[in-house]
Every structure is written in structure tokens, then in C-alpha cells.
Amino acid sequence: MYQKRKQGFKPFPELVEPFSSEEPWKIEDTNTLQLPSNGAVDHRRRWMAVPLDPSGRPVSRHELAHVAWSPPHLPRVRFDARVLAVVEDARINRGLDVIGIPVYLDQEMCAHVRLLAARDAKRNDTFAMVARATASIGTNLESDLTGSLGGEGCAGQFALECVVEVRAALERAEARSAEGIAPFKSGVRIARTLARKLQAEGLLDSRGRAKSSIETGCCALGHGEDEGDEGACDRGAAGAAHPGEMEIVRAPMPVRLRSLRGAGRSFRAATEGSVVRSLTRWPTDKAIFRRRRSGHGGASVLVDTSGSMSIEVSDLDRLLLATPAGARVAIYSATRRSGELRIIAHRNRRALAADLEPYGRANVVDVPALEWLAKQPGPRLWVSDGKVTGIGDQPSEPVTARVAEICRSARIERVATLEVAADRAKARQRS
Ligand SMILES: [Zn+2]
């Protein structure tokens, strides 16, 4: 059975599962699967997905610990199942630490989770702040995340309090147990106490559900709350293969864009023309004529203003200040299913700062937004971190492929920040 695994780094759940079985586990690589999370396990189907490279080691450890110590199904509880899931994560992470193989996330993963945590705080999603920090208990991220909660006001203080209480309760349960690992039963009890605290704070409704957006693929270790549930395999969510509906709107544009005319920049040197400007260029590039610039800085800029970009209205306002007349600028973002592309600068006019607020926090409409950009005059710039999604704000292979194709065929250049886009716009104007 074990000889089947020729490739390196694959975990062996067979070695740790409490009841041995003849049937081998199926291991898949989350690097190629496009799941919304980087680790998942389904006990019943004997299926596990983890990143199959050395950096995936902490994820593999964590998932293996679920196989060894978590029940195949998390029991039904009378409160949001995510509360139990994150406490369970904390319990097994601490257990791994006790047996000397702690979950140690590399710098890249830490940075990613920190970004997600910052986004929770920005969205005022207190439940997500609590959940993410709780799931990090027992990992090298714990002190990092709890440290930053201190700077997040009342919500941060509350989340910090929750994490401290969960950890203290786990410590007490560990002290009582023979192996130093808190039993699952204690985990359920701790989760119930946490749920009560969240409910008292108004973070859970009368049915015990949280109105939070934190979901599969968002917990501190980047894996889902419903692992072990049926359907873990198909968690790509069928809808994610499709982009959401997008509306194109034009913001009112009462403000004039700065013009570079009069600064001697409305003409350029050319090798053909009727007005000779500079005979001294003859020996070099022969561009002795002057020609009027066409388009006048006619770049088209599309800005992704979804949550992960953390773009402030003031940043956009600065981009518009640097945008020369003739450019076209649009922003786009979405809610879970649909989005909006808003044109905020066109020809020589621009929108007011008040009209630069993003429509939503999600991507979802990257494909139609880029299709719009492809039809605008070039050069075409796309300001984005490159994380594209479809319906439900989930990444998917078809969406990623379509985006790559549009960018290639329309010669769209992606830049990571607004600063780079502003520099490009200025440089083009000068050339
Ligand atoms: Zn887990």
C-alpha cells in the first residue's frame, strides 16, 4: 500500500488514524486543486488535500492531527459550528506542540493570515477576528495575531479576551489529562462557553448563528470549518466557475483633470511630419519633425478595490491627482454575487472623492471588468493583486484562465499598487 506513494512529502494518515483500515487514503495537492483552502480532510472518504511541497508541512501536520485526534464528524451543536471548529483547531495545535511537533507556519503563510486578520478588523467583523485568532492558538502565529488585536479598539480587546479565555481553559483541560492533550469533550465545552460569550456580545443571533463572512478557506490555517463534512471534495463551489453580474456606472465628474498642455508637452519628436523642430536629431534618430501627441496620455486604468487590496479613498484621490487629462480610470468591486464597475475619470474630468468609495469587499467580477478594460484605448493598466474570483468570491480554474487570456490578448499590464500605476501614467506622458 505505501509503495504507491512515490512522490515525496506526502503525508500518511494511515500511520496515525486511531482505527486501522486496509483501504489507503487518497492524498491530493492543494497547489493544483484550487480549493478555497490549503488543507482539507474527509475521514469518511479517506481523502486529504494538503500542499505537496516542503512549505505544506505545517498544513499536513495539522490535518494529520485531525485524523488522529478529532472525531470523524464534529458533533451537531446548538451554536455556530465555526465556533467549535476553531476551538478544535486550537486544541489540536496545542496538542501537536505538547508532543514536540508544533505547527510552524512559514513567513509567507504568516503574512497571508495577517492580511486576512487585518481585513476582518477593517470590515468590523468581530466574530471573524475572534475565530481567526482562536484557530491560531498553539501555532507560531498566535502571539502575532493576539498582539495586533490590542490595536484594534473595543472589538480587538473583546477578541483578545476570548482568545485568552479559550487558551486558559485548554491549559486547565491539558493539566487534567494524562497525555497533556485536552480531550475532545473539553473542546466542546470550551466552545459552548465561547459561544455564550459571543451571544452575550450580540455576535450570535437567537439561533446561535454569526453574521460573519469568515468561511471555508478563511480560518487561521487557511482551511475550512466543515472539514469531515460531506462535500469537502467539491468545495470549489460550482458557482465560483462563473463571474458575477456587473453593472457599469459613471460617477458624476465635476472636477477638471490637470492638463499638461502649455508645458511644451503636447508635441513629440517624430521622423515624419511637416514642421521641422530639431535638425540636431538628424544624425541620431532622425526625429526632426514635431507632431501633435495623439490621445494625450490616453491610458486606461482599471483598479481592483476589493478588500484584499486595502485601497483607501485618499489613495485613489492621489492617483486621480497624478492622472493626466485624456486618461480613463475605473474602479470595480463586488458583493458575493454581483458587482459594479465605476468610471471615475474620463477625458479631462474626474469624480469627487465622495464617489470613490468601493461598492463591496469582494472581487467576483474580475472577468467582466477586464473585458471592459480590453475595449478601452491602450496602454491598459490593471491595478490588482491578481487574486481573481467568481460568484461567492471563490477562486476557480475557469475564472483564472479567462483572466489570463483577456490580459494576454488585450495586452493588459497588471501592476500591484496605485503608486506604480501613477508612475507609469506620468512616464508615458513624458515619453
Ligand atoms: Zn483544522
PDB file of N, CA, C and O and ligand atoms in Angstrom, residues 62 66 89 223 227, ligand 1:
ATOM      1  N   HIS A  62      -1.148  19.527  10.713  1.00  0.00           N
ATOM      2  CA  HIS A  62      -2.426  19.907  11.298  1.00  0.00           C
ATOM      3  C   HIS A  62      -3.523  18.935  10.853  1.00  0.00           C
ATOM      4  O   HIS A  62      -4.310  18.455  11.671  1.00  0.00           O
ATOM      5  N   HIS A  66      -5.859  16.128  12.942  1.00  0.00           N
ATOM      6  CA  HIS A  66      -7.316  15.948  12.889  1.00  0.00           C
ATOM      7  C   HIS A  66      -7.657  14.463  12.750  1.00  0.00           C
ATOM      8  O   HIS A  66      -8.574  13.961  13.384  1.00  0.00           O
ATOM      9  N   ASP A  89      -9.414  23.420  16.281  1.00  0.00           N
ATOM     10  CA  ASP A  89      -8.100  23.742  15.713  1.00  0.00           C
ATOM     11  C   ASP A  89      -7.106  24.102  16.821  1.00  0.00           C
ATOM     12  O   ASP A  89      -5.974  23.629  16.832  1.00  0.00           O
ATOM     13  N   HIS A 223      -7.852  26.741   6.346  1.00  0.00           N
ATOM     14  CA  HIS A 223      -8.673  25.595   5.973  1.00  0.00           C
ATOM     15  C   HIS A 223     -10.036  25.681   6.624  1.00  0.00           C
ATOM     16  O   HIS A 223     -10.264  26.487   7.511  1.00  0.00           O
ATOM     17  N   GLU A 227     -14.658  20.709   7.608  1.00  0.00           N
ATOM     18  CA  GLU A 227     -13.898  19.533   7.225  1.00  0.00           C
ATOM     19  C   GLU A 227     -14.538  18.300   7.847  1.00  0.00           C
ATOM     20  O   GLU A 227     -15.085  18.340   8.929  1.00  0.00           O
TER      21      GLU A 227
HETATM   22 ZN    ZN B   1      -8.243  22.214  11.469  1.00  0.00          ZN
END
